[in-house]
Amino acid sequence: MDRIRIRGGQSLNGTIEISGAKNSALKLMAACLLTDGELSLSRSPRLADSRFLGQLLAHLGVEVEEQAGSRLRMHAANISDPFAPYDLVRKMRASFNVLGPLIAREGKAKVSLPGGCAIGARPVNLHLEALEALGAEIELEEGYVHATAPKGGLQGGRVVFPFVSVGATEHAMLAAVLAKGETVLENCAREPEIADLAGCLNAMGAKIEGAGEAVIRIQGVDRLNGTDWAVVPDRIETGTYAIAAAAAGGNVLLKDAIEDHNQALWRAMRLAGVEVEAESGGVRIKRSGPIKPVDIQTEPFPGFPTDTQAQFMALMTLADGASIIRETIFENRFMHVPELSRLGADIQVRGNEAVVRGPSKLKGAPVMATDLRASVSLVIAGLAAEGDTIVNRIYHLDRGFERLEAKLSACGADIIRESE
Ligand code: UD1
């Protein structure tokens, strides 16, 4: 198994090109099931998660081809069997998103329930309730969802989400685009990935209004066509490298980053003493002075993203004073705390709050990655620590960060991947 070795203490200087958003690409890939035309995605990130989903799509009968220049071509001319087996879904939760498109296109589907994951139980009740509101009949049997559309296909409906869910909002959109009549989705998630998915679906011929706002209206259409779509730049990767540059110190241009997609993080970073400037072609991050403590609380977009909470905590271990970090989205998202403590951080967890007391003089040590974003927080801490930090179990990192070592070492970090 591979691991990453970081010798800390180098500042970061240079340019990091931001890849396409993993969380957007995975839903855009599921959208290929809605058309017998070809869907071609540019700026498609090459990640373990997109490969897992590619395997599932291929199993469903889709032609999937990675092409040069980060292009991914998918052609679902025919769906051989609308069945997504456990072994392919369990590897990556977002695979569950094939359910809606399969019912919309084929009238029925059998898809494995995804199960929980390290950061929490992550149920899919809201996804299923939204599909039921469109007329799908859902039965759960032996770990599988058996779903059937009514005669004549899914029907438009009204869905009021009891709380905001990114996945359920996207899933409802993916199913409603081919339903008969109008669908109204209320209390929707407003993450940029939702507008990206709606933009691509509209380019395929769908009629979606309001994506990125709380109420989304969809007029169903009979069929969708293929299209070419560029995946939105990854705001979580952007935030991660921004925090890395702040922790290590230096001056980094995050090329292609969209400033507006990270306003809550920029606010917190500016309060911490980091310079954040939008410039043509991206966002520049500079830090040379001391880091100040800042309290944050994770929230749905446009609030502070849970997916950069672990990374921000790593930064706060270096701040001069105490900060409070409150996690409100997932119940078990502090697994990086014991690992950061191994590097010398002083963090106390009480329920969904962590109190970080800095500044800690971090010292390199072997640590273990526990989930995707937690693992990259250990890389960030390693960049700022004295000596060697070895991050084990990096398959988590490979799920969501494209060429992480290459991107960081091009800016002066001393980081290599080695085999155990
Ligand atoms: C997506 C992102 C993930 C990010 C999260 C929140 C992808 C592939 N993943 O996850 O990186 O951390 O948004 O920004 O896009 N919930 C339910 N029932 C449901 C659905 C969700 O109770 O049917 C709960 C979840 O357990 C969680 C909360 O709602 O506590 C928000 O989850 P949600 O927004 O759905 O996250 P995901 O779409 O799974």
Coordinates of N, CA and C in Angstrom, one line a residue, residues 141-282:
E141 N -35.5 -4.3 0.0 CA -35.4 -5.8 0.3 C -33.9 -6.2 0.2
E142 N -33.5 -6.9 1.3 CA -32.2 -7.4 1.4 C -31.1 -6.5 0.9
G143 N -31.2 -5.2 1.4 CA -30.1 -4.3 1.2 C -30.2 -3.6 -0.2
Y144 N -31.3 -3.9 -0.9 CA -31.5 -3.2 -2.2 C -32.7 -2.4 -2.3
V145 N -32.7 -1.3 -3.1 CA -33.9 -0.5 -3.4 C -34.4 -1.1 -4.7
H146 N -35.7 -1.5 -4.7 CA -36.4 -1.9 -5.9 C -37.3 -0.8 -6.2
A147 N -37.1 -0.1 -7.3 CA -38.0 1.0 -7.6 C -38.6 0.8 -9.0
T148 N -39.9 1.2 -9.1 CA -40.7 1.1 -10.3 C -41.4 2.4 -10.6
A149 N -41.4 2.9 -11.8 CA -42.1 4.1 -12.2 C -43.6 3.7 -12.5
P150 N -44.5 4.6 -12.3 CA -45.9 4.2 -12.7 C -46.0 4.0 -14.2
K151 N -47.1 3.4 -14.6 CA -47.3 3.3 -16.1 C -47.2 4.7 -16.7
G152 N -46.5 4.8 -17.8 CA -46.4 6.1 -18.4 C -45.2 6.9 -17.9
G153 N -44.5 6.4 -16.9 CA -43.3 7.0 -16.4 C -43.5 7.9 -15.2
L154 N -42.4 8.4 -14.7 CA -42.5 9.3 -13.5 C -43.3 10.5 -13.8
Q155 N -44.0 11.0 -12.7 CA -44.9 12.2 -12.8 C -44.3 13.4 -12.1
G156 N -44.4 14.6 -12.6 CA -43.9 15.7 -11.8 C -44.6 15.8 -10.4
G157 N -43.9 16.4 -9.5 CA -44.5 16.4 -8.1 C -43.9 17.6 -7.3
R158 N -44.3 17.7 -6.1 CA -43.8 18.7 -5.2 C -43.0 18.0 -4.1
V159 N -41.8 18.5 -3.9 CA -40.9 17.9 -2.8 C -40.5 19.1 -1.9
V160 N -40.8 18.9 -0.6 CA -40.3 19.9 0.3 C -39.3 19.2 1.2
F161 N -38.0 19.5 1.0 CA -37.0 18.8 1.8 C -37.1 19.3 3.2
P162 N -37.1 18.4 4.2 CA -37.2 18.9 5.6 C -35.9 19.6 6.1
F163 N -34.8 19.2 5.5 CA -33.6 20.0 5.7 C -32.7 19.8 4.4
V164 N -31.7 20.6 4.4 CA -31.0 20.7 3.1 C -30.0 19.5 2.9
S165 N -30.2 18.9 1.7 CA -29.3 17.8 1.4 C -28.8 18.0 -0.1
V166 N -27.5 18.0 -0.2 CA -26.9 18.2 -1.6 C -27.3 17.0 -2.4
G167 N -27.0 15.8 -1.9 CA -27.3 14.6 -2.7 C -28.8 14.4 -3.1
A168 N -29.7 14.7 -2.1 CA -31.1 14.5 -2.4 C -31.6 15.5 -3.4
T169 N -31.1 16.8 -3.3 CA -31.5 17.8 -4.3 C -31.1 17.3 -5.7
E170 N -29.8 16.9 -5.8 CA -29.3 16.5 -7.1 C -30.1 15.3 -7.6
H171 N -30.3 14.3 -6.7 CA -31.0 13.1 -7.1 C -32.4 13.4 -7.7
A172 N -33.1 14.3 -7.0 CA -34.5 14.7 -7.4 C -34.4 15.3 -8.8
M173 N -33.4 16.2 -9.0 CA -33.3 16.8 -10.3 C -33.1 15.8 -11.4
L174 N -32.2 14.8 -11.1 CA -31.8 13.8 -12.1 C -33.0 13.0 -12.5
A175 N -34.0 12.8 -11.6 CA -35.1 12.0 -11.9 C -36.2 12.9 -12.5
A176 N -36.4 14.1 -12.1 CA -37.5 14.9 -12.5 C -37.4 15.4 -13.9
V177 N -36.2 15.5 -14.5 CA -36.0 16.1 -15.8 C -36.8 15.4 -16.9
L178 N -37.0 14.0 -16.7 CA -37.7 13.3 -17.7 C -39.2 12.9 -17.2
A179 N -39.6 13.5 -16.0 CA -40.9 13.2 -15.5 C -42.0 14.0 -16.3
K180 N -43.2 13.5 -16.3 CA -44.3 14.3 -17.0 C -44.7 15.5 -16.2
G181 N -44.7 16.6 -16.8 CA -45.2 17.8 -16.1 C -44.2 18.5 -15.2
E182 N -44.7 19.4 -14.3 CA -43.8 20.2 -13.5 C -43.5 19.6 -12.2
T183 N -42.2 19.7 -11.8 CA -41.7 19.4 -10.5 C -41.2 20.6 -9.8
V184 N -41.7 20.8 -8.5 CA -41.1 21.9 -7.7 C -40.4 21.3 -6.5
L185 N -39.1 21.7 -6.4 CA -38.3 21.2 -5.2 C -38.1 22.4 -4.3
E186 N -38.5 22.3 -3.0 CA -38.3 23.4 -2.1 C -37.3 23.0 -1.0
N187 N -36.7 24.1 -0.4 CA -35.6 23.9 0.6 C -34.5 23.1 0.0
C188 N -34.1 23.5 -1.2 CA -33.0 22.8 -1.9 C -31.6 23.3 -1.4
A189 N -30.6 22.4 -1.6 CA -29.2 22.8 -1.3 C -28.8 23.7 -2.5
R190 N -27.9 24.6 -2.2 CA -27.5 25.7 -3.1 C -26.0 25.6 -3.5
E191 N -25.4 24.5 -3.3 CA -24.0 24.3 -3.6 C -23.7 24.6 -5.1
P192 N -22.6 25.1 -5.4 CA -22.3 25.3 -6.9 C -22.4 24.1 -7.7
E193 N -22.2 22.9 -7.1 CA -22.3 21.6 -7.9 C -23.7 21.4 -8.4
I194 N -24.7 22.0 -7.7 CA -26.1 21.8 -8.1 C -26.4 22.7 -9.4
A195 N -25.8 23.9 -9.4 CA -26.0 24.7 -10.6 C -25.2 24.1 -11.7
D196 N -24.1 23.5 -11.4 CA -23.3 22.8 -12.5 C -24.1 21.7 -13.1
L197 N -24.7 20.8 -12.3 CA -25.5 19.7 -12.8 C -26.7 20.2 -13.6
A198 N -27.4 21.3 -13.1 CA -28.5 21.8 -13.8 C -28.1 22.4 -15.1
G199 N -26.9 23.1 -15.1 CA -26.4 23.7 -16.4 C -26.2 22.6 -17.4
C200 N -25.6 21.5 -17.0 CA -25.4 20.4 -18.0 C -26.7 19.8 -18.4
L201 N -27.6 19.5 -17.5 CA -28.9 18.9 -17.9 C -29.6 19.8 -18.8
N202 N -29.6 21.1 -18.6 CA -30.3 22.1 -19.5 C -29.6 22.0 -20.9
A203 N -28.3 21.9 -20.9 CA -27.6 21.8 -22.2 C -28.0 20.5 -22.9
M204 N -28.4 19.5 -22.1 CA -28.9 18.2 -22.7 C -30.4 18.4 -23.2
G205 N -31.0 19.5 -22.9 CA -32.4 19.7 -23.3 C -33.4 19.8 -22.2
A206 N -32.9 19.7 -20.9 CA -33.8 19.7 -19.8 C -34.3 21.2 -19.5
K207 N -35.4 21.3 -18.7 CA -35.9 22.7 -18.4 C -35.9 22.8 -16.9
I208 N -34.8 23.3 -16.4 CA -34.6 23.5 -15.0 C -34.4 25.0 -14.7
E209 N -35.1 25.5 -13.7 CA -34.9 26.9 -13.3 C -34.7 27.0 -11.8
G210 N -33.8 27.9 -11.4 CA -33.6 28.1 -10.0 C -32.5 27.3 -9.3
A211 N -31.8 26.5 -10.1 CA -30.7 25.7 -9.4 C -29.7 26.7 -8.8
G212 N -29.3 26.4 -7.6 CA -28.5 27.4 -6.9 C -29.3 28.3 -5.9
E213 N -30.6 28.1 -6.0 CA -31.5 28.8 -5.1 C -32.3 27.8 -4.3
A214 N -33.2 28.3 -3.4 CA -33.9 27.3 -2.5 C -35.0 26.6 -3.2
V215 N -35.6 27.2 -4.2 CA -36.7 26.6 -5.0 C -36.3 26.3 -6.4
I216 N -36.4 25.1 -6.8 CA -36.0 24.7 -8.2 C -37.3 24.2 -8.9
R217 N -37.5 24.7 -10.1 CA -38.7 24.3 -10.9 C -38.2 23.6 -12.1
I218 N -38.8 22.4 -12.4 CA -38.4 21.6 -13.5 C -39.6 21.3 -14.4
Q219 N -39.6 21.6 -15.6 CA -40.6 21.2 -16.6 C -40.1 19.9 -17.2
G220 N -40.8 18.8 -17.0 CA -40.3 17.5 -17.6 C -40.2 17.6 -19.1
V221 N -39.3 16.9 -19.7 CA -39.2 16.8 -21.2 C -39.3 15.3 -21.6
D222 N -39.6 15.0 -22.9 CA -39.7 13.6 -23.3 C -38.4 12.9 -23.4
R223 N -37.4 13.7 -23.9 CA -36.1 13.1 -24.1 C -35.0 14.1 -23.9
L224 N -33.8 13.6 -23.6 CA -32.6 14.5 -23.5 C -31.6 14.0 -24.6
N225 N -30.8 15.0 -25.0 CA -29.7 14.7 -26.0 C -28.4 14.7 -25.3
G226 N -27.3 14.3 -26.0 CA -26.0 14.3 -25.4 C -25.5 15.8 -25.5
T227 N -24.4 16.0 -24.8 CA -23.7 17.4 -24.9 C -22.3 17.3 -24.5
D228 N -21.6 18.4 -24.6 CA -20.3 18.6 -24.1 C -20.3 19.5 -22.9
W229 N -19.7 19.2 -21.8 CA -19.8 20.1 -20.6 C -18.5 20.1 -19.9
A230 N -18.1 21.3 -19.4 CA -16.9 21.4 -18.6 C -17.3 21.4 -17.2
V231 N -16.7 20.5 -16.4 CA -17.0 20.3 -15.0 C -16.5 21.6 -14.2
V232 N -17.3 22.1 -13.3 CA -16.9 23.3 -12.5 C -15.6 23.0 -11.7
P233 N -14.7 24.0 -11.6 CA -13.5 23.8 -10.8 C -13.9 23.4 -9.3
D234 N -13.0 22.6 -8.7 CA -13.4 22.0 -7.4 C -13.1 23.1 -6.3
R235 N -14.2 23.5 -5.6 CA -14.1 24.5 -4.6 C -13.4 23.9 -3.3
I236 N -13.6 22.6 -3.2 CA -13.0 22.0 -2.0 C -11.5 21.8 -2.2
E237 N -11.1 21.4 -3.4 CA -9.7 21.3 -3.7 C -9.1 22.7 -3.6
T238 N -9.8 23.7 -4.1 CA -9.3 25.1 -4.0 C -9.1 25.5 -2.5
G239 N -10.1 25.2 -1.7 CA -10.0 25.6 -0.3 C -8.9 24.8 0.4
T240 N -8.7 23.6 0.0 CA -7.6 22.8 0.6 C -6.2 23.3 0.3
Y241 N -6.0 23.7 -0.9 CA -4.6 24.2 -1.3 C -4.5 25.7 -0.7
A242 N -5.6 26.4 -0.6 CA -5.5 27.7 0.0 C -5.1 27.6 1.5
I243 N -5.7 26.6 2.2 CA -5.3 26.4 3.6 C -3.9 25.9 3.7
A244 N -3.5 25.0 2.7 CA -2.1 24.5 2.7 C -1.1 25.6 2.6
A245 N -1.4 26.6 1.7 CA -0.5 27.7 1.5 C -0.5 28.6 2.7
A246 N -1.6 28.7 3.4 CA -1.7 29.5 4.6 C -0.8 28.8 5.7
A247 N -1.0 27.5 5.8 CA -0.3 26.8 6.9 C 1.2 26.8 6.6
A248 N 1.6 26.6 5.4 CA 3.1 26.5 5.1 C 3.7 27.8 5.0
G249 N 2.9 28.9 4.7 CA 3.4 30.2 4.4 C 3.8 30.2 2.9
G250 N 3.8 31.4 2.3 CA 4.2 31.5 0.9 C 3.2 32.3 0.1
N251 N 3.2 32.0 -1.2 CA 2.4 32.8 -2.2 C 2.0 31.9 -3.3
V252 N 0.8 31.6 -3.4 CA 0.3 30.6 -4.4 C -0.9 31.1 -5.2
L253 N -0.8 30.9 -6.5 CA -2.0 31.2 -7.3 C -2.7 29.9 -7.6
L254 N -4.0 29.9 -7.2 CA -4.9 28.8 -7.4 C -5.5 29.0 -8.8
K255 N -5.0 28.4 -9.8 CA -5.4 28.7 -11.2 C -6.8 28.1 -11.4
D256 N -7.7 28.9 -12.0 CA -9.0 28.5 -12.4 C -10.0 28.5 -11.2
A257 N -9.5 28.7 -10.0 CA -10.4 28.7 -8.8 C -11.4 29.9 -9.0
I258 N -12.6 29.6 -8.6 CA -13.7 30.6 -8.7 C -13.9 31.2 -7.3
E259 N -13.5 32.5 -7.2 CA -13.5 33.1 -5.8 C -14.9 33.0 -5.1
D260 N -15.9 33.2 -5.9 CA -17.2 33.3 -5.3 C -17.7 32.0 -4.7
H261 N -17.1 30.9 -5.0 CA -17.5 29.6 -4.5 C -17.0 29.3 -3.1
N262 N -16.1 30.2 -2.6 CA -15.5 29.9 -1.3 C -15.6 31.1 -0.3
Q263 N -16.6 32.0 -0.4 CA -16.6 33.2 0.3 C -16.5 33.0 1.8
A264 N -17.2 32.0 2.4 CA -17.2 31.8 3.8 C -15.7 31.4 4.3
L265 N -15.1 30.6 3.5 CA -13.7 30.2 3.8 C -12.8 31.4 3.7
W266 N -13.0 32.2 2.7 CA -12.1 33.4 2.5 C -12.2 34.3 3.7
R267 N -13.5 34.5 4.2 CA -13.7 35.4 5.3 C -12.9 34.9 6.5
A268 N -13.0 33.6 6.8 CA -12.3 33.0 7.9 C -10.8 33.1 7.7
M269 N -10.3 32.9 6.5 CA -8.9 33.0 6.3 C -8.4 34.4 6.5
R270 N -9.2 35.4 6.0 CA -8.7 36.8 6.1 C -8.6 37.1 7.6
L271 N -9.7 36.7 8.4 CA -9.6 37.0 9.8 C -8.4 36.3 10.5
A272 N -7.9 35.2 9.9 CA -6.8 34.5 10.4 C -5.5 35.2 10.0
G273 N -5.6 36.2 9.1 CA -4.3 36.9 8.8 C -3.8 36.5 7.4
V274 N -4.6 35.8 6.6 CA -4.1 35.3 5.3 C -4.6 36.3 4.3
E275 N -3.8 36.6 3.3 CA -4.2 37.5 2.2 C -4.9 36.6 1.1
V276 N -6.1 37.0 0.7 CA -6.8 36.2 -0.4 C -7.2 37.3 -1.4
E277 N -6.8 37.1 -2.6 CA -7.1 38.1 -3.7 C -7.5 37.4 -4.9
A278 N -8.7 37.8 -5.5 CA -9.1 37.3 -6.8 C -8.2 38.0 -7.8
E279 N -7.7 37.3 -8.8 CA -7.1 37.9 -9.9 C -7.5 37.2 -11.2
S280 N -7.1 37.8 -12.3 CA -7.6 37.1 -13.5 C -7.0 35.7 -13.6
G281 N -7.8 34.7 -13.8 CA -7.2 33.4 -13.9 C -7.2 32.6 -12.6
G282 N -7.7 33.2 -11.5 CA -7.7 32.4 -10.3 C -7.8 33.3 -9.0

